[in-house]
Tab-separated table of C-alpha atoms in Angstrom:
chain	number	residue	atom	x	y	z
A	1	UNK	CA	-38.669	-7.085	8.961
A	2	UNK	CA	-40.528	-5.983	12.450
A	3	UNK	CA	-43.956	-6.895	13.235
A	4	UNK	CA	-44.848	-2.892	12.144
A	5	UNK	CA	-43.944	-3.230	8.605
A	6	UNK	CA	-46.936	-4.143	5.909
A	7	UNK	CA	-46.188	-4.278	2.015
A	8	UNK	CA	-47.026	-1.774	-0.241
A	9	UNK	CA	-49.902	-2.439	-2.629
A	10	UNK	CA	-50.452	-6.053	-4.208
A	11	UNK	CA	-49.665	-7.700	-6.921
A	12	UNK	CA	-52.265	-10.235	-8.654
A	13	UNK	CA	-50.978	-13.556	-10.168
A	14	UNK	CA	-52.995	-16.885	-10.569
A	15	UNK	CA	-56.219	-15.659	-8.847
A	16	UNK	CA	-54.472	-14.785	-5.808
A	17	UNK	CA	-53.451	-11.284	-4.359
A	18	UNK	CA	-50.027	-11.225	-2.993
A	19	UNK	CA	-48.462	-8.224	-1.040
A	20	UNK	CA	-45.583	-6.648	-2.797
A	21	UNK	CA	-42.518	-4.301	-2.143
A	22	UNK	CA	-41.316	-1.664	-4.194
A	23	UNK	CA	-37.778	-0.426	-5.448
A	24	UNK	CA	-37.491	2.841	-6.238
A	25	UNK	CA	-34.314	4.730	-8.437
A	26	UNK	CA	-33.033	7.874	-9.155
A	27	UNK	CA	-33.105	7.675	-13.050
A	28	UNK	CA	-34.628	5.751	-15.839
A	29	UNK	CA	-31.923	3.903	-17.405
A	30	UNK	CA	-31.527	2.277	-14.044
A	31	UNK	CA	-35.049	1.559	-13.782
A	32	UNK	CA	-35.153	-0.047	-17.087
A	33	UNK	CA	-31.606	-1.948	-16.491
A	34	UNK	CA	-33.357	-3.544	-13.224
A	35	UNK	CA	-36.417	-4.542	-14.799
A	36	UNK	CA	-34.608	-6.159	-17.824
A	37	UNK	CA	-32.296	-7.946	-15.108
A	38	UNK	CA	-34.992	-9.014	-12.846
A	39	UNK	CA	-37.321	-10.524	-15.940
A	40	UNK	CA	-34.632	-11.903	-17.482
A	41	UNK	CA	-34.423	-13.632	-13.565
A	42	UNK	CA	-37.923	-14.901	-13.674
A	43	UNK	CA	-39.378	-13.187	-10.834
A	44	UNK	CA	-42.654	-11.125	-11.297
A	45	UNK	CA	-42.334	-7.721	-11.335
A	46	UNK	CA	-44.680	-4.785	-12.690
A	47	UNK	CA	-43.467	-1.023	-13.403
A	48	UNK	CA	-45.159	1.092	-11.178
A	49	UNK	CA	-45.530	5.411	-10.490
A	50	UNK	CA	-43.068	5.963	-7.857
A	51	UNK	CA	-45.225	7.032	-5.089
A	52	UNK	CA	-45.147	11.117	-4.347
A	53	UNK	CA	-44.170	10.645	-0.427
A	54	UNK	CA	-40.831	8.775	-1.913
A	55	UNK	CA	-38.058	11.387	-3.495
A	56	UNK	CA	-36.782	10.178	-6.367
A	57	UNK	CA	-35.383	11.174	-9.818
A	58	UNK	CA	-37.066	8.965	-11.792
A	59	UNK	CA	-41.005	8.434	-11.828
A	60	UNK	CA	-40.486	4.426	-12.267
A	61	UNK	CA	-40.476	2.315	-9.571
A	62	UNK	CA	-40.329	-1.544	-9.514
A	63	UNK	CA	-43.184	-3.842	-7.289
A	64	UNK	CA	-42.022	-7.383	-6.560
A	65	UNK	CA	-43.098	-10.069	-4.031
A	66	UNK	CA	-41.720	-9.986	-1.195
A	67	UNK	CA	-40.664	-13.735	-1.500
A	68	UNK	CA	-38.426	-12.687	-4.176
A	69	UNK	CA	-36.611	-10.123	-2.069
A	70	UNK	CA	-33.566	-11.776	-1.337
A	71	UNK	CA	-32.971	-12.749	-5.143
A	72	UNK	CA	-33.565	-9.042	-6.023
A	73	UNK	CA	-31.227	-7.889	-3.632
A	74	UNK	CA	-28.825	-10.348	-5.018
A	75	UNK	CA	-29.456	-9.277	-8.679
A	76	UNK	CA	-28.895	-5.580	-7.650
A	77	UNK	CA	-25.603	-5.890	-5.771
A	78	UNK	CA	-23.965	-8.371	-7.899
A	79	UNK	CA	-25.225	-6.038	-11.391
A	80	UNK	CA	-24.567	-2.788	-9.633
A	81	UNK	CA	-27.884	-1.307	-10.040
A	82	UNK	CA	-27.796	2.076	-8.985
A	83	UNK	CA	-31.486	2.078	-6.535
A	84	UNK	CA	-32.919	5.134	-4.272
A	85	UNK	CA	-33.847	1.797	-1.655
A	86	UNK	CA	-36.178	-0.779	-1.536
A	87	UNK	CA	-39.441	0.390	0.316
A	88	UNK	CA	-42.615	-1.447	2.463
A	89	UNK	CA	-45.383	0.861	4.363
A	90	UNK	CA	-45.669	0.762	8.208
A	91	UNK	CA	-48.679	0.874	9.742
A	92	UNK	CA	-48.852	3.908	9.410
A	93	UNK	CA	-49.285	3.749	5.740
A	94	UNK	CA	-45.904	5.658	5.690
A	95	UNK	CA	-43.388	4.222	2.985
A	96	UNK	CA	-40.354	2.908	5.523
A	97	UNK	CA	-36.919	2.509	3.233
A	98	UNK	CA	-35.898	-0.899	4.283
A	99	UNK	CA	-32.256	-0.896	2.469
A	100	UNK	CA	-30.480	1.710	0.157
């Protein structure tokens, strides 16, 4: 990612604040398929409203670190999760979709 690019929000985890990344879908069932997937992965994730400036179907989205980002994307492709993209902010504080 480009110097631009900041994460959205933060997650908390041993004391320390982390900045996280955020996957957003178009319905529920995939929302719920991802989050089973990436738990049953190990990586820490939290459920989160999908922000208003990001059209979705579904009013779940997914925050993970964005360490984990290349093992999500792995979990996704190889599972076939159906995903609206995987978003960060700018510096603008605009959400910028960084894949689909």
């Amino acid at each position: 990612m480009g110097n631009d690019i900041e994460m959205i929000g933060t997650m908390e985890g041993d004391g320390e604040v982390e900045a996280a990344m955020l996957i957003a879908f178009d319905s529920t069932q995939q929302a719920l398929r991802a989050e089973m997937l990436l738990e049953y992965a190990d990586i820490e994730i939290d459920l989160f409203p999908t922000p208003k400036e990001i059209t979705a179907g579904c009013a779940l989205s997914i925050q993970f670190p964005p360490d984990a980002l290349k093992d999500v994307q792995e979990i996704i492709r190889q599972e076939h999760v159906e995903i609206r993209g995987i978003f960060a902010l700018d510096n603008n504080e605009r959400y910028v979709n960084i894949e689909e």
